[in-house]
Amino acid sequence: MSSGGGIQIPSRLPLLLTHEDVLLPGSTVRFSVDSPRNMQLVSQRLLRGTSLKSTIIGVIPNTRDPEQDSEDLPTLHKIGTAGIAVQVVGSNWPKPHYTLLITGLCRFKVSSLLKERPFVLAEVEQLDKLEQYTTSTTEGATAEDGDLGELSQKFYQAAVQLLGMLDMSVPAVAKFRRLLDSLPRETLPDVVASMIRTSNKEKLQVLDAVSLEERFRRTLPMLTRQIEGLKLLKKSRKMTPDSEKRVLSIRKGGTFPGRQFSLNQDEDSEDDGDDTASLEKKVHGANMPEAALKVCLKELKRLKKMPQSMPEYALTRNYLDLMVELPWSRSTKDCLDIRAARVLLDNDHYAMDKLKRRVLEYLAVRQLKTSLKGPILCFVGPPGVGKTSVGRSIAKTLGREFHRIALGGVCDQSDIRGHRRTYVGSMPGRIINGLKTVGVNNPVFLLDEVDKLGKSLQGDPAAALLEVLDPEQNHSFTDHYLNVAFDLSQVLFIATANTTATVPPALLDRMEVLQVPGYTQEEKVEIAHRHLIPNQLEQHGLTPQQLHIPQDSTQDIICRYTREAGVRSLERKIGAICRAVAVKVAEGHRLPETDASTSETSPQQEDKAAPPEMPIVIDQMALKDILGPPLFELEVSERLTLPGVALGLAWTPLGGEIMFVEASRMEGEGQLTLTGQLGDVMKESAHLAISWLRANAKTYQLTNMVGAPDPLEGTDIHLHFPAGAVTKDGPSAGVTIVTCLASLFSGRLVRSDIAMTGEITLRGLVLPVGGIKDKVLAAHRAGVKRVILPKRNEKDLEELPANVRAQLDFVTAGNLDEKGVCSRLGDAEMSGGRRKKRCTDMHTTHKHTEPFIQKLKRLK
């Protein structure tokens, strides 16, 4: 690269064809490369080269769009700029391309083309001396003679005048001021032309100016035009000293190597001062706390000194806009009329007395004390019972704004607390976003599906909720994005969950848990006729004069077509009936048109086309035609026809369920086989039941297949829990397993209208279990008449609806020896073919504790 005449560029240069911008000597420009020729140049020359010489390429302006690149080489500009590739970055999105950062060195002229493929290679002639861009003023040529010296001095004075109109506190402007005094005068035209706002056509004129004097003559008008524009702007806006500093903004353009800055004026700079002043008024008018106001004023001060083209400008502006929009002091006035609230809740929801009572209690306390903190409630119950809708009704009752936050599947704690502003694409969490959406600081927030929160490498969102749902901490909740405290104490938080088993104990401890059980059949009938049927009629464009569903039909839908704790399936079935009726009604509406068009029709066709009589009444035959055959049958009595079958009760997140337990025995070696995808706890219950029955076999006359006193001697037992695809576990099946095996060993049938639940111990104690209300409701749905429960669960019966308690007979047991086996075998059929006998204690209350031996003797 060096010779006796000074520093030289290679005589053969690969050419980069570009149409984005014009590279001038002394400037640094970033080019995006995606055309085939340019991609080959980067991959074969720049990426494979190992010397400094391989990084020098020629940049030629291309008059044709490179996307239309073809086999024919476009007409090249006669003069280009030799540059050194400082940086190469590759990417595959949205399509494969390279980004090159190139620093201009000097001008060259294309003498001849050596090859066109895979990239353009040309013989070039250097036009500028490379030393003038690398030496200082004292060592380089001064060009201070004649007209050239006068032009150089004018140009320098104009550049100094332009800088005097700008804000010297901007680092880029200060750097250019220092470089203006240190760079050689002959480099100023190229440098300034690449910095001020000029078109590519004007830059091409500067590039074509090989003579230094011509270069000064072409660049000086551009510089003068820039100065005049700033003067007019100052005169029209009557700029203050503060606003004058923000006239010129830094934007993407020509830069010095290692000193990326530009002096191009932004088109929106005229409105920048007005927007900032308006934003400052909003900050003072937001009535935010002192700490938040201090932070906002600090960010606003930084924003005033920041050009709009800087990436941080948009981040700071978005932050200030959010701070202004947050409801620091805006709130809604609560409606504290308890009578009106009770009427509204009763109209929106049937049953749910516990939830309604809790809301009325909150209203009563608010009347007595206005500064009450918002309660944190958690509604726990199976799907479809109205947990979400009752939260919306509570907001309507209080006269507050309502916002729902779905937490199911959330596994990033930043969704709750937000992202720090140091990250790209940072944003506040869902709590702050919700407050911004509702616009008040005392809304009703529904945290839906809080039991389905996840956990990942990004943190635990359940742990982040600890601060939100703690009344002692949420008055100063700090979002990572805001980085200032926000008061959440006036927010009424309502969480919903299907089960508390998956909710962390620390989070559960911060909430007031209210159980929302499933509905009884009578409650479902009332809900259907009060809410579901009118809503479905309205959604399908029908009226009560067109469709009538009697209560008997509704009862059949509930019993034979749905079996759930909530009412979602019931609503879908009613919707299916409405759609079928809508078809009949629509066909009847089209009948007059067909009669008018065809006057002669047969009587049979008239009968088929006749509109149905209104209203259409849905009976059992119509249900079968529309919904198909019944999905559920009352099969309890049919399945309990052999010894060794008992009916248990189970709890699931979807509500209570009935569960059959079947046992069979065959000749063998005394082994116990368990099937039905059982968990460890249920397996242990089965072994406990076997051990207790073997220990008390003589007392209860339990024998094996040949009459021996040991039930397992020479006998294998197979215990099966149907629905084998469903995983089962828990201790509450112990009593059911004992009853099933006792029925098998004694040869007596278990009553078909009795269900049971309870945990057993090795000594025969019956321990309490959970989910009693859901289990009893499941037994009631299945048509069971008697339920056996642990004695210590007697207190849970008070939570049951009165009609359920009246229709069921409850028997409580504290020990297997006290009661149970006989009362479970009341309808037992003796093996000798004698007629069925009924225990006289089958209608006794749960307080009856007649010893088992006396019952057994009386049974015989």
mmCIF file of N, CA and C in Angstrom, residues 765-803:
data_model
loop_
_atom_site.group_PDB
_atom_site.id
_atom_site.type_symbol
_atom_site.label_atom_id
_atom_site.label_comp_id
_atom_site.label_asym_id
_atom_site.label_seq_id
_atom_site.Cartn_x
_atom_site.Cartn_y
_atom_site.Cartn_z
ATOM 1 N N LEU A 765 -59.818 -47.543 63.474
ATOM 2 C CA LEU A 765 -60.364 -46.206 63.630
ATOM 3 C C LEU A 765 -60.731 -45.621 62.272
ATOM 4 N N VAL A 766 -61.773 -44.824 62.239
ATOM 5 C CA VAL A 766 -62.206 -44.123 61.024
ATOM 6 C C VAL A 766 -61.820 -42.659 61.191
ATOM 7 N N LEU A 767 -60.886 -42.204 60.379
ATOM 8 C CA LEU A 767 -60.349 -40.851 60.498
ATOM 9 C C LEU A 767 -61.052 -39.914 59.523
ATOM 10 N N PRO A 768 -61.085 -38.620 59.840
ATOM 11 C CA PRO A 768 -61.778 -37.662 58.957
ATOM 12 C C PRO A 768 -61.028 -37.443 57.647
ATOM 13 N N VAL A 769 -61.769 -37.020 56.634
ATOM 14 C CA VAL A 769 -61.220 -36.726 55.315
ATOM 15 C C VAL A 769 -61.776 -35.375 54.864
ATOM 16 N N GLY A 770 -61.276 -34.869 53.765
ATOM 17 C CA GLY A 770 -61.703 -33.579 53.230
ATOM 18 C C GLY A 770 -62.676 -33.720 52.083
ATOM 19 N N GLY A 771 -63.165 -32.552 51.627
ATOM 20 C CA GLY A 771 -64.066 -32.522 50.483
ATOM 21 C C GLY A 771 -65.425 -33.134 50.746
ATOM 22 N N ILE A 772 -65.904 -33.068 52.008
ATOM 23 C CA ILE A 772 -67.168 -33.734 52.345
ATOM 24 C C ILE A 772 -68.329 -33.150 51.544
ATOM 25 N N LYS A 773 -68.363 -31.835 51.421
ATOM 26 C CA LYS A 773 -69.504 -31.215 50.732
ATOM 27 C C LYS A 773 -69.575 -31.644 49.274
ATOM 28 N N ASP A 774 -68.443 -31.635 48.582
ATOM 29 C CA ASP A 774 -68.437 -32.049 47.180
ATOM 30 C C ASP A 774 -68.779 -33.527 47.047
ATOM 31 N N LYS A 775 -68.307 -34.340 47.962
ATOM 32 C CA LYS A 775 -68.599 -35.771 47.894
ATOM 33 C C LYS A 775 -70.077 -36.046 48.129
ATOM 34 N N VAL A 776 -70.657 -35.382 49.117
ATOM 35 C CA VAL A 776 -72.081 -35.597 49.396
ATOM 36 C C VAL A 776 -72.933 -35.121 48.219
ATOM 37 N N LEU A 777 -72.565 -34.008 47.613
ATOM 38 C CA LEU A 777 -73.328 -33.542 46.449
ATOM 39 C C LEU A 777 -73.218 -34.521 45.293
ATOM 40 N N ALA A 778 -72.047 -35.133 45.120
ATOM 41 C CA ALA A 778 -71.898 -36.157 44.077
ATOM 42 C C ALA A 778 -72.793 -37.352 44.371
ATOM 43 N N ALA A 779 -72.877 -37.783 45.640
ATOM 44 C CA ALA A 779 -73.766 -38.880 45.997
ATOM 45 C C ALA A 779 -75.227 -38.506 45.756
ATOM 46 N N HIS A 780 -75.568 -37.273 46.040
ATOM 47 C CA HIS A 780 -76.942 -36.805 45.812
ATOM 48 C C HIS A 780 -77.268 -36.812 44.325
ATOM 49 N N ARG A 781 -76.315 -36.383 43.481
ATOM 50 C CA ARG A 781 -76.550 -36.412 42.032
ATOM 51 C C ARG A 781 -76.735 -37.830 41.518
ATOM 52 N N ALA A 782 -76.046 -38.793 42.131
ATOM 53 C CA ALA A 782 -76.114 -40.178 41.661
ATOM 54 C C ALA A 782 -77.325 -40.928 42.194
ATOM 55 N N GLY A 783 -78.161 -40.307 43.006
ATOM 56 C CA GLY A 783 -79.352 -40.952 43.518
ATOM 57 C C GLY A 783 -79.134 -41.775 44.765
ATOM 58 N N VAL A 784 -78.021 -41.594 45.451
ATOM 59 C CA VAL A 784 -77.746 -42.328 46.681
ATOM 60 C C VAL A 784 -78.639 -41.777 47.802
ATOM 61 N N LYS A 785 -79.111 -42.676 48.683
ATOM 62 C CA LYS A 785 -80.010 -42.281 49.762
ATOM 63 C C LYS A 785 -79.316 -42.194 51.117
ATOM 64 N N ARG A 786 -78.214 -42.911 51.294
ATOM 65 C CA ARG A 786 -77.536 -42.929 52.593
ATOM 66 C C ARG A 786 -76.044 -42.777 52.379
ATOM 67 N N VAL A 787 -75.408 -42.003 53.251
ATOM 68 C CA VAL A 787 -73.975 -41.740 53.157
ATOM 69 C C VAL A 787 -73.354 -42.011 54.523
ATOM 70 N N ILE A 788 -72.269 -42.799 54.524
ATOM 71 C CA ILE A 788 -71.518 -43.084 55.743
ATOM 72 C C ILE A 788 -70.283 -42.199 55.762
ATOM 73 N N LEU A 789 -70.098 -41.457 56.851
ATOM 74 C CA LEU A 789 -69.004 -40.507 56.980
ATOM 75 C C LEU A 789 -68.259 -40.756 58.285
ATOM 76 N N PRO A 790 -67.005 -40.294 58.360
ATOM 77 C CA PRO A 790 -66.307 -40.340 59.653
ATOM 78 C C PRO A 790 -67.021 -39.445 60.661
ATOM 79 N N LYS A 791 -67.003 -39.865 61.934
ATOM 80 C CA LYS A 791 -67.713 -39.126 62.973
ATOM 81 C C LYS A 791 -67.157 -37.715 63.126
ATOM 82 N N ARG A 792 -65.860 -37.545 62.934
ATOM 83 C CA ARG A 792 -65.256 -36.230 63.099
ATOM 84 C C ARG A 792 -65.563 -35.305 61.930
ATOM 85 N N ASN A 793 -66.210 -35.812 60.887
ATOM 86 C CA ASN A 793 -66.668 -34.957 59.785
ATOM 87 C C ASN A 793 -68.113 -34.533 59.962
ATOM 88 N N GLU A 794 -68.698 -34.819 61.129
ATOM 89 C CA GLU A 794 -70.092 -34.457 61.355
ATOM 90 C C GLU A 794 -70.305 -32.948 61.266
ATOM 91 N N LYS A 795 -69.284 -32.179 61.636
ATOM 92 C CA LYS A 795 -69.403 -30.722 61.588
ATOM 93 C C LYS A 795 -69.533 -30.200 60.164
ATOM 94 N N ASP A 796 -69.012 -30.961 59.177
ATOM 95 C CA ASP A 796 -69.070 -30.502 57.791
ATOM 96 C C ASP A 796 -70.472 -30.587 57.209
ATOM 97 N N LEU A 797 -71.361 -31.313 57.855
ATOM 98 C CA LEU A 797 -72.720 -31.447 57.330
ATOM 99 C C LEU A 797 -73.489 -30.136 57.407
ATOM 100 N N GLU A 798 -73.064 -29.241 58.276
ATOM 101 C CA GLU A 798 -73.775 -27.969 58.408
ATOM 102 C C GLU A 798 -73.628 -27.104 57.165
ATOM 103 N N GLU A 799 -72.594 -27.357 56.344
ATOM 104 C CA GLU A 799 -72.394 -26.554 55.133
ATOM 105 C C GLU A 799 -73.274 -27.020 53.987
ATOM 106 N N LEU A 800 -73.935 -28.164 54.128
ATOM 107 C CA LEU A 800 -74.749 -28.683 53.035
ATOM 108 C C LEU A 800 -76.062 -27.921 52.935
ATOM 109 N N PRO A 801 -76.620 -27.805 51.750
ATOM 110 C CA PRO A 801 -77.945 -27.177 51.610
ATOM 111 C C PRO A 801 -78.998 -27.957 52.392
ATOM 112 N N ALA A 802 -80.007 -27.253 52.813
ATOM 113 C CA ALA A 802 -81.034 -27.867 53.656
ATOM 114 C C ALA A 802 -81.763 -28.983 52.925
ATOM 115 N N ASN A 803 -82.042 -28.801 51.630
ATOM 116 C CA ASN A 803 -82.781 -29.833 50.907
ATOM 117 C C ASN A 803 -81.967 -31.107 50.751
#
